[in-house]
Short mmCIF file of C-alpha atoms in Angstrom, two decimals:
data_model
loop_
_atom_site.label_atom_id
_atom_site.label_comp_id
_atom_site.label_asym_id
_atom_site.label_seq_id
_atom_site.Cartn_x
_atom_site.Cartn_y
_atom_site.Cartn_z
CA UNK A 103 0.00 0.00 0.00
CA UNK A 104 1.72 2.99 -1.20
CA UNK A 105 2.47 6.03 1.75
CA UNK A 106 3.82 9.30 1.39
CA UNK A 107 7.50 8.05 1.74
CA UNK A 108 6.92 5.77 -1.73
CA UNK A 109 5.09 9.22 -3.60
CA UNK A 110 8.47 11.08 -2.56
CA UNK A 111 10.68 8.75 -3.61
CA UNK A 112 8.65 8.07 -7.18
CA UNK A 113 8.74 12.08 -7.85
CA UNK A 114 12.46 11.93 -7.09
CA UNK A 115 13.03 9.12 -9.98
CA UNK A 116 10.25 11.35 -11.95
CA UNK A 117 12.71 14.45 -11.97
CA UNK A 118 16.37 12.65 -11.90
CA UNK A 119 17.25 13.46 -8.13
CA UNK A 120 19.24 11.35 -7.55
CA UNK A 121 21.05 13.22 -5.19
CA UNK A 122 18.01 13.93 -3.12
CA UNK A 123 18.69 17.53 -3.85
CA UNK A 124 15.25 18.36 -4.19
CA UNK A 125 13.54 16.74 -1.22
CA UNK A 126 12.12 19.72 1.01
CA UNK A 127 10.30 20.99 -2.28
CA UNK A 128 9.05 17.94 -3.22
CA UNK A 129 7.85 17.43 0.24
CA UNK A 130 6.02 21.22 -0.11
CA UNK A 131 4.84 20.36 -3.42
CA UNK A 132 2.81 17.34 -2.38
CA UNK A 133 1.40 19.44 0.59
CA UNK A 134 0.52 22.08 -1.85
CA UNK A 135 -0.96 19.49 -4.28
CA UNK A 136 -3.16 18.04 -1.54
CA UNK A 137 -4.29 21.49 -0.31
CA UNK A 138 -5.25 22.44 -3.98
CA UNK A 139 -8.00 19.63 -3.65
CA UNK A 140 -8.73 19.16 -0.25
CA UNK A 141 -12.17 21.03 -0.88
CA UNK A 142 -13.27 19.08 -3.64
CA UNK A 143 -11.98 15.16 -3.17
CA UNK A 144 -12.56 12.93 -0.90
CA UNK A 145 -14.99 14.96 1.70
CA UNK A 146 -16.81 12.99 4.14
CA UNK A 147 -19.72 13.03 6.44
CA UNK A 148 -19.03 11.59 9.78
CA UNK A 149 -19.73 11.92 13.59
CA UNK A 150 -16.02 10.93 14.57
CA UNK A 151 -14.92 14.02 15.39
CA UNK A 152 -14.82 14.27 19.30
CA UNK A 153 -13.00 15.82 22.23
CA UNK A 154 -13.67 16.88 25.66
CA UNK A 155 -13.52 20.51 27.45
CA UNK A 156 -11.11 21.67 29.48
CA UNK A 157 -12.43 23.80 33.05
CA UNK A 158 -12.99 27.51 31.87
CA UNK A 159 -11.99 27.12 28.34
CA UNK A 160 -14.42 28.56 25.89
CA UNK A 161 -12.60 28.18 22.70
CA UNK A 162 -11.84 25.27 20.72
CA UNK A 163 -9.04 25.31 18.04
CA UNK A 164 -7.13 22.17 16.06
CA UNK A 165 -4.70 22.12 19.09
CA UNK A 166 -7.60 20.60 21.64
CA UNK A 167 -8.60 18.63 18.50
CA UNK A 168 -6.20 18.25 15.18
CA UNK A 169 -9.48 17.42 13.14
CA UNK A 170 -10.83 20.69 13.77
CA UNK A 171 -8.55 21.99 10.72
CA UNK A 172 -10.34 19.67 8.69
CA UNK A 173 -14.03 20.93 9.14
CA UNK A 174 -16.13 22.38 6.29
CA UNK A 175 -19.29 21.76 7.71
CA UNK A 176 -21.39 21.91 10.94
CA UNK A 177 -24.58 19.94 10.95
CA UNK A 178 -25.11 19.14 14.69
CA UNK A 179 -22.60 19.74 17.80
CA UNK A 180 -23.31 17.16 20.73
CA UNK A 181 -22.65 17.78 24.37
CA UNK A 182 -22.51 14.50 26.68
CA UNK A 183 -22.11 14.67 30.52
CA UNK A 184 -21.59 11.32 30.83
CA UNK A 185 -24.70 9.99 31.02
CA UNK A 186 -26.66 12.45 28.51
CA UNK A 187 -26.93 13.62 25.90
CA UNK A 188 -27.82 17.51 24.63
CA UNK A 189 -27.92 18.85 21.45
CA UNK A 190 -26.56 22.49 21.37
CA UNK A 191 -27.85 25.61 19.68
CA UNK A 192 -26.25 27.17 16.94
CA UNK A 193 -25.61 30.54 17.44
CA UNK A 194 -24.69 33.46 15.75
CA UNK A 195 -20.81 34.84 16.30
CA UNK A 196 -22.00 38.48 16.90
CA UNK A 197 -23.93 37.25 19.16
CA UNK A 198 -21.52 35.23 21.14
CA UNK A 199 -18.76 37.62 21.07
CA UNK A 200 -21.68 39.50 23.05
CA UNK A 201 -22.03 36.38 25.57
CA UNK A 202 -18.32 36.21 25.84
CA UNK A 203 -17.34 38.82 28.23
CA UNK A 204 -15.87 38.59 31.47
CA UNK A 205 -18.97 38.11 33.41
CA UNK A 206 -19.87 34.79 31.24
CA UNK A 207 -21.49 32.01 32.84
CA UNK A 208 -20.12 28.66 33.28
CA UNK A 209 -21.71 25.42 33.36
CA UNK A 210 -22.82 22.69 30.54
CA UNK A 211 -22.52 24.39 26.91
CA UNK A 212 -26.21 24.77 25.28
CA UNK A 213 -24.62 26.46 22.33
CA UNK A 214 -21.79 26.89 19.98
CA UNK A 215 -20.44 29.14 17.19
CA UNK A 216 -17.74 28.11 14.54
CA UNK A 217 -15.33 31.24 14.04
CA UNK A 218 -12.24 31.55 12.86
CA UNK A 219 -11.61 28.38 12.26
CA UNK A 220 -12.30 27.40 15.97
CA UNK A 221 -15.83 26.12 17.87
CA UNK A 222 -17.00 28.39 20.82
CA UNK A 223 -19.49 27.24 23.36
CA UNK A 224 -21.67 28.79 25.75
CA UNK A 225 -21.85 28.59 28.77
CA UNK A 226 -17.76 28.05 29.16
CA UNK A 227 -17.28 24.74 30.27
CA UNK A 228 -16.82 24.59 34.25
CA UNK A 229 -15.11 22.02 36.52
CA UNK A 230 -16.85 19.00 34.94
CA UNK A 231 -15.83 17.31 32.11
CA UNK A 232 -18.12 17.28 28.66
CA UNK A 233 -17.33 15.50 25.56
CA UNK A 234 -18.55 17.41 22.38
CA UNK A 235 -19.32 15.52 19.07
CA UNK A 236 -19.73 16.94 15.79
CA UNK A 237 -21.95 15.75 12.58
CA UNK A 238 -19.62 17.35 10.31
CA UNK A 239 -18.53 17.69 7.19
CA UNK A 240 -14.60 16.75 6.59
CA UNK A 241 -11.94 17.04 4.06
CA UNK A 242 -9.30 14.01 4.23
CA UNK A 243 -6.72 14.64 6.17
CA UNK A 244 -2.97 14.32 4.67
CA UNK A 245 -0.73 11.70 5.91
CA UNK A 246 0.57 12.88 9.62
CA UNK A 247 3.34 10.82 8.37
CA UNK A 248 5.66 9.30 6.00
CA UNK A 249 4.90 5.77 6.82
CA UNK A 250 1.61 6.59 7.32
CA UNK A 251 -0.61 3.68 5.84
CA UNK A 252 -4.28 3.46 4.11
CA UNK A 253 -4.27 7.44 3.76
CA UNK A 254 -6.76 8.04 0.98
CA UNK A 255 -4.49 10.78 -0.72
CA UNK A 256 -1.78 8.42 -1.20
CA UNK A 257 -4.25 5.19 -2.04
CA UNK A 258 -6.89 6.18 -4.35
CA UNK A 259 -5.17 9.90 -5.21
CA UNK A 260 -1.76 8.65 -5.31
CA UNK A 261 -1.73 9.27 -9.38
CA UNK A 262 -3.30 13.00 -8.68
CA UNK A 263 -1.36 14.36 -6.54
CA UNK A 264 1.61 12.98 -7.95
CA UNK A 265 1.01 14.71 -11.40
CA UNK A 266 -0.03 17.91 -9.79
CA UNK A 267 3.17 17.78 -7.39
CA UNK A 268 5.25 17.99 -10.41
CA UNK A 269 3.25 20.25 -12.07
CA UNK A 270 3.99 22.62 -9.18
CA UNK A 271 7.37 21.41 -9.07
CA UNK A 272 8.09 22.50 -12.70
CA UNK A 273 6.36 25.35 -12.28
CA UNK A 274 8.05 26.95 -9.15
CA UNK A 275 11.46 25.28 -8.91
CA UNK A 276 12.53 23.48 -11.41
CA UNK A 277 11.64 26.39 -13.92
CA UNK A 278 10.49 23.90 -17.05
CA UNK A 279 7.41 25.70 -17.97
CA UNK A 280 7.47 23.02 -21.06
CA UNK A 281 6.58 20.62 -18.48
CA UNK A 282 3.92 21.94 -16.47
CA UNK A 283 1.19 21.80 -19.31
CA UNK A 284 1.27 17.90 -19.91
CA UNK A 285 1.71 17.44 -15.54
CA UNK A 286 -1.81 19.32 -15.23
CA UNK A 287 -3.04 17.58 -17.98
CA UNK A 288 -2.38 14.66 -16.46
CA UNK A 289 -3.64 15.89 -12.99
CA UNK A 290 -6.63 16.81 -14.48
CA UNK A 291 -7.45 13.05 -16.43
CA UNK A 292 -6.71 11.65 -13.09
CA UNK A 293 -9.45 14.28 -11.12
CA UNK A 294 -11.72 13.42 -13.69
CA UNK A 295 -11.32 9.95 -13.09
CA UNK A 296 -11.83 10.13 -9.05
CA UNK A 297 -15.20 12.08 -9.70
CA UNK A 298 -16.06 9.69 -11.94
CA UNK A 299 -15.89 7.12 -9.35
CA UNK A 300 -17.32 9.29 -6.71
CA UNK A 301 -20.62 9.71 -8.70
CA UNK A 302 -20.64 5.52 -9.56
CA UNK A 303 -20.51 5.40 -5.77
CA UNK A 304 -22.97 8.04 -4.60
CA UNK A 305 -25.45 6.99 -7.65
CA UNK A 306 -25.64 10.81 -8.67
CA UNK A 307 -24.71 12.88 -11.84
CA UNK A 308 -22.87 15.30 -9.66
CA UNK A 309 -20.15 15.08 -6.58
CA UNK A 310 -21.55 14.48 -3.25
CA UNK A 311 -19.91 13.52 0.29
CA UNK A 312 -19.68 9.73 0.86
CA UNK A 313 -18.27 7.99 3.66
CA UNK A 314 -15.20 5.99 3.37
#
């Protein structure tokens, strides 16, 4: 099953380093690469997304939960106790930045506000412990690392992003602007070919989130 260390190490043979000359900006470009279609590949609906307060912390950002980075889209935020259930409120960020002064109560959160690429809840959290769960919307997360295995970028999108690496690659370091055309080309047959799949999968004539 092919990782991010393999993609690397085929983009090096791809360009003739052979002296590993080349391997931060090959490492950048497949970051890049990934970013470029992180919005429109390989999103998924799921309720995995969990973590648990912390006493007198309102804001949530991706370094109480790394997944948080990931988030497009906010159906339904959970609170649990430990023995219940509540579904919180979504509320406006105006109006929480209003809630959120220094007089703000504490106690179980009743509602939430994405902002900034964070989730605020309301009341702040006190002494006891909640777990929050999200019905979200997520892109797919890049490998974490390089022997990182099953990662869907480097299974099913292992083609893409290894055309569009070297696209960027030719583009902004290697300075063969020859190159670039036929390396998006290619990029593109292989996008068209994931969507294709996608919509076999989903049973739709247009892209829609499926779990995987």
């Amino acid at each position: 099953m092919s990782t991010l260390t393999d993609l690397k190490a085929r983009i090096a043979s791809d360009i003739d380093d052979d002296a590993n000359d080349f391997a931060a900006e090959i490492g950048e470009s497949i970051t890049a690469a990934i970013e470029f279609y992180q919005d429109t590949l390989f999103i998924k609906e799921t309720r995995g997304l969990t973590f648990t307060t912390v006493n007198a912390q309102q804001i949530y950002t991706v370094s109480d939960a790394a997944d948080l980075a990931n988030v497009r889209d906010i159906f339904n935020v959970f609170s649990n106790d430990g023995s219940t259930t509540r579904e919180l409120d979504a509320c406006d960020p105006g109006r929480m930045e209003i809630l959120s002064d220094n007089s703000a109560a504490t106690g179980e959160p009743y509602a939430y506000s994405w902002f900034d690429e964070a989730l605020w809840l309301y009341p702040v959290p006190g002494a006891t412990t909640y777990t929050i769960r999200l019905h979200c919307r997520m892109a797919a997360a890049a490998p974490a690392t390089g022997g990182e295995t099953g990662n869907i970028w480097m299974v099913r999108g292992f083609e893409l992003i290894r055309a569009k690496a070297k696209a960027i690659l030719y583009d902004h370091v290697l300075e063969y602007p020859e190159k670039v055309g036929p390396m998006e080309a290619r990029a593109a047959e292989q996008e068209r070919r994931l969507v294709s799949r996608m919509n076999r999968l989903v049973g739709t004539g247009y892209v829609t989130p499926t779990c995987f």
